[in-house]
C-alpha positions as a printed Julia matrix, in Angstrom:
226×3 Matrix{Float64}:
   8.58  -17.99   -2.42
   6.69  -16.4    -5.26
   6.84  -12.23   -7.21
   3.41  -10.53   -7.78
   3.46   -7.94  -10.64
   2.29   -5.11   -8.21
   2.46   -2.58  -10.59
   4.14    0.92   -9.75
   1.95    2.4    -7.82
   3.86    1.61   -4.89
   6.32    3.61   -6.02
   4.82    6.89   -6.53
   4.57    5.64  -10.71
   1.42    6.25  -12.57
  -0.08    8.34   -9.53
  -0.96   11.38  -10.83
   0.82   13.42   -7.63
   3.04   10.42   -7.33
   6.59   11.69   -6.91
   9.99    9.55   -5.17
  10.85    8.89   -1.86
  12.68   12.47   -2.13
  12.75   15.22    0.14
   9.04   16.55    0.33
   7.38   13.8    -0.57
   4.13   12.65    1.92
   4.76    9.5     3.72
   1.48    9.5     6.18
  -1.83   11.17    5.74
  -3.64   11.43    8.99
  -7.62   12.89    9.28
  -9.05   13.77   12.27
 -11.81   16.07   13.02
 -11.96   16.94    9.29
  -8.43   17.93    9.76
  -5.2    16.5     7.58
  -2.22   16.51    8.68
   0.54   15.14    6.35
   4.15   14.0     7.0
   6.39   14.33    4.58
  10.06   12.81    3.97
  12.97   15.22    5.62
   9.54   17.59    7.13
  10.12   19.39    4.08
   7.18   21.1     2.25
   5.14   18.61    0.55
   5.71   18.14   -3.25
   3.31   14.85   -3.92
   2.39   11.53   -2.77
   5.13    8.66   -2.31
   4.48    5.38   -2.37
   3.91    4.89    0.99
   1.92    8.05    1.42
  -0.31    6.86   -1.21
  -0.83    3.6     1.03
  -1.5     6.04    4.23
  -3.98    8.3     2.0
  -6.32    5.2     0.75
  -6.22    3.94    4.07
  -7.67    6.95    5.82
  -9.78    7.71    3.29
 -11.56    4.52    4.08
 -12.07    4.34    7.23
 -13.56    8.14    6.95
 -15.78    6.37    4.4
 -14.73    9.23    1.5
 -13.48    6.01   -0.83
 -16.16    2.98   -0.54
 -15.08   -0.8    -0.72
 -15.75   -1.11   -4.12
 -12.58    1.59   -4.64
 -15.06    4.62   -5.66
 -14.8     7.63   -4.25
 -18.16    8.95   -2.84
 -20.01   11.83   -4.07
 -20.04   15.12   -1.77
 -23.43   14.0    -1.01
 -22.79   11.11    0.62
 -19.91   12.13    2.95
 -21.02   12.55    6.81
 -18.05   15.29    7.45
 -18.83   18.5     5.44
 -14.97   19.31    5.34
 -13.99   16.62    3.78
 -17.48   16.61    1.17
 -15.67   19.82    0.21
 -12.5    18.22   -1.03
 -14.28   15.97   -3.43
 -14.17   17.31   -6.84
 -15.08   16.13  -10.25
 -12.07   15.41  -12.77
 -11.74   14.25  -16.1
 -11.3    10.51  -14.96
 -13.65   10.9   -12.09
 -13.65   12.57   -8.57
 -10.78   13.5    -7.28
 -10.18   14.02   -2.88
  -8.05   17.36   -2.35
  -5.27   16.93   -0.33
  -3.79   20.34   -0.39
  -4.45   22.96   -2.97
  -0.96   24.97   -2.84
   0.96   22.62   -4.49
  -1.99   21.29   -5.83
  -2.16   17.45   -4.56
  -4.53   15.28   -4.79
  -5.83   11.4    -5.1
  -7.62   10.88   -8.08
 -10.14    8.03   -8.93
  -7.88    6.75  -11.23
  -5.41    6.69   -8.47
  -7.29    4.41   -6.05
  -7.81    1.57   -8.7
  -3.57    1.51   -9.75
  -3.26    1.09   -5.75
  -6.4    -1.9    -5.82
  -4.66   -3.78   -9.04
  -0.96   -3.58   -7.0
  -2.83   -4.6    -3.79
  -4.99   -7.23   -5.11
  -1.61   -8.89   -6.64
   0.3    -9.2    -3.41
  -2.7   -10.01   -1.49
  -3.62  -12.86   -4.32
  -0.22  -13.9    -3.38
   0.31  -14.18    0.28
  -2.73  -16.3    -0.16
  -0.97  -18.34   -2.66
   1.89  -19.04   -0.37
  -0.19  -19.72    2.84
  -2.13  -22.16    0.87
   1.11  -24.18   -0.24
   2.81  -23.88    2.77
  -0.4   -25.09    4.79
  -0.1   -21.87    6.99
  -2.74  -20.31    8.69
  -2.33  -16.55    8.39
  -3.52  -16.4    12.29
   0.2   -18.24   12.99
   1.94  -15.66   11.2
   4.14  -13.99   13.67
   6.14  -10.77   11.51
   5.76   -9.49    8.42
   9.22   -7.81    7.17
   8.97   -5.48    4.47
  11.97   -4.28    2.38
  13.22   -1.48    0.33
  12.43    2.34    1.42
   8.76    2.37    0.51
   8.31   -0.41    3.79
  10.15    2.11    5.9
   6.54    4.29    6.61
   4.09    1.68    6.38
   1.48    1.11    9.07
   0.28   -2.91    9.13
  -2.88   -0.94   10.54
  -3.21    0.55    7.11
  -1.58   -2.87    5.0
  -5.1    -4.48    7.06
  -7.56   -1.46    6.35
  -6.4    -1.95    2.52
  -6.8    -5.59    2.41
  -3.36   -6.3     1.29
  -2.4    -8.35    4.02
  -5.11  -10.46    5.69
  -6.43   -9.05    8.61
  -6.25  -11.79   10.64
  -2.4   -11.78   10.51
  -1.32  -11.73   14.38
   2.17  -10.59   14.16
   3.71   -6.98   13.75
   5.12   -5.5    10.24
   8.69   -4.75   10.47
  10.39   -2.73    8.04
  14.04   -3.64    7.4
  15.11   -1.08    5.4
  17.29   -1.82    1.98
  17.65   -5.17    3.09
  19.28   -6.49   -0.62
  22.38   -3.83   -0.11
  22.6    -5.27    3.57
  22.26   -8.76    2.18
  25.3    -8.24   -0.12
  27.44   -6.45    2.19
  26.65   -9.6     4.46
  27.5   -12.28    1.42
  30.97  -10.33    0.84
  32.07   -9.79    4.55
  31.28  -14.27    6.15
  31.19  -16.68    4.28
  28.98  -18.35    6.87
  26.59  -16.3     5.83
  27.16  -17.47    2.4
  26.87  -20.94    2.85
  23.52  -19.62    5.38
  22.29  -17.94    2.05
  23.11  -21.06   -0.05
  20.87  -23.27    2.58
  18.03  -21.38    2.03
  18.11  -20.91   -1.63
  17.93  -24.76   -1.87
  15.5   -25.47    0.41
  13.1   -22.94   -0.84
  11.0   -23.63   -3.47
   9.45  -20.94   -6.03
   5.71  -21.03   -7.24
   4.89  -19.61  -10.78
   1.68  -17.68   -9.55
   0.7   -17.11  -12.99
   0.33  -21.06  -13.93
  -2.37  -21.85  -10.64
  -5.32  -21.97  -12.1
  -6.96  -20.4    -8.35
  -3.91  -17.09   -8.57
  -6.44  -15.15  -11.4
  -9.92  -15.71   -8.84
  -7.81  -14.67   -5.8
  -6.29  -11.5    -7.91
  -9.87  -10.4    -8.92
 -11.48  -11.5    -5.64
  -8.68   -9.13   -4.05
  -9.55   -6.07   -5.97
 -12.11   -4.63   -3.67
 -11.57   -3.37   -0.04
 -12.68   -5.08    2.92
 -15.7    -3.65    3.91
């Protein structure tokens, strides 16, 4: 077991249209055909980027080649679709990609690199673990992801960012708030308890921060795959 600083990004924090996992808030951004189509929590109107939407927005953005693998977003020049060279505007901090004008949302530059520092953590960390466990990430067959901002991820798009190795075979499964379920669990069996107790033993916790190879894997993580 190990914790990665990932930073709030993944939250909505320190995105500059980053809002909760509230009523309005964009969960999935999808582009087709120069087209966006966004999906927002309750399919209310949309009032900013969640944490999960900003996952969904980087993602897309990629593969339509708007944001390049060194986390830049292109210039209007050098963006195939016209409709989408049109939503690329400078900012104070660098371009910024127009998601909507009315609300004004958008992903700024500054944007992509708080999701690449939060990315590059967890991905410097799975590594981490595989490498002390002696797992190949090929055997890996489900990744569970907690809390509400797991409830909307893709794995398609946890790949496309680098986050999780792309060679991981098995599927993403969100659990939902799975440390209230825990605890209602603990207080209702005390099987469970003594299940719980098992595990906390026989786990054991690496301090990312004192392996010398944790800082080359965070800054070799930083970039997208190409």
């Amino acid at each position: 077991a190990c914790s990665t600083a990932a930073g709030p990004a993944f939250e909505g924090e320190r995105i500059s249209s980053g809002v909760r996992a509230t009523e309005g808030a964009i969960e999935r951004v999808r582009i087709a055909d120069g087209r966006i189509t966004l999906r927002t929590v309750g399919d209310k109107p949309p009032i900013g980027l969640c944490g999960s939407g900003v996952i969904s927005c980087v993602a897309e953005l990629l593969r339509k080649r708007v944001i390049d693998p060194s986390g830049r977003i292109r210039p209007p020049r050098d963006i195939k679709d016209p409709r989408l060279a049109r939503r690329v505007v400078p900012g104070p901090g660098g371009r910024e990609f127009i998601l909507r004008s009315r609300p004004d949302i958008r992903l700024r530059q500054g944007d992509v690199r708080e999701v690449q520092l939060g990315k590059a953590a967890i991905a410097a960390g799975i590594k981490m673990l595989c490498a002390a466990a002696g797992v190949d990430p090929a055997g890996i067959t489900a990744v569970y992801v907690a809390g509400g901002f797991g409830s909307s991820l893709r794995g398609v798009d946890l790949k496309r960012l680098g986050l999780l190795p792309r060679e991981v075979g098995g599927a993403v499964k969100a659990v939902g708030n799975a440390a209230i379920e825990g605890a209602k669990i603990l207080l209702t069996s005390l099987e469970a308890r003594d299940e719980a107790a098992r595990i906390a033993r026989e786990t054991r916790h690496i301090e990312l921060f004192s392996e010398a190879a944790f800082k080359e894997e965070f800054y070799m993580g930083m970039g997208f795959p190409a």
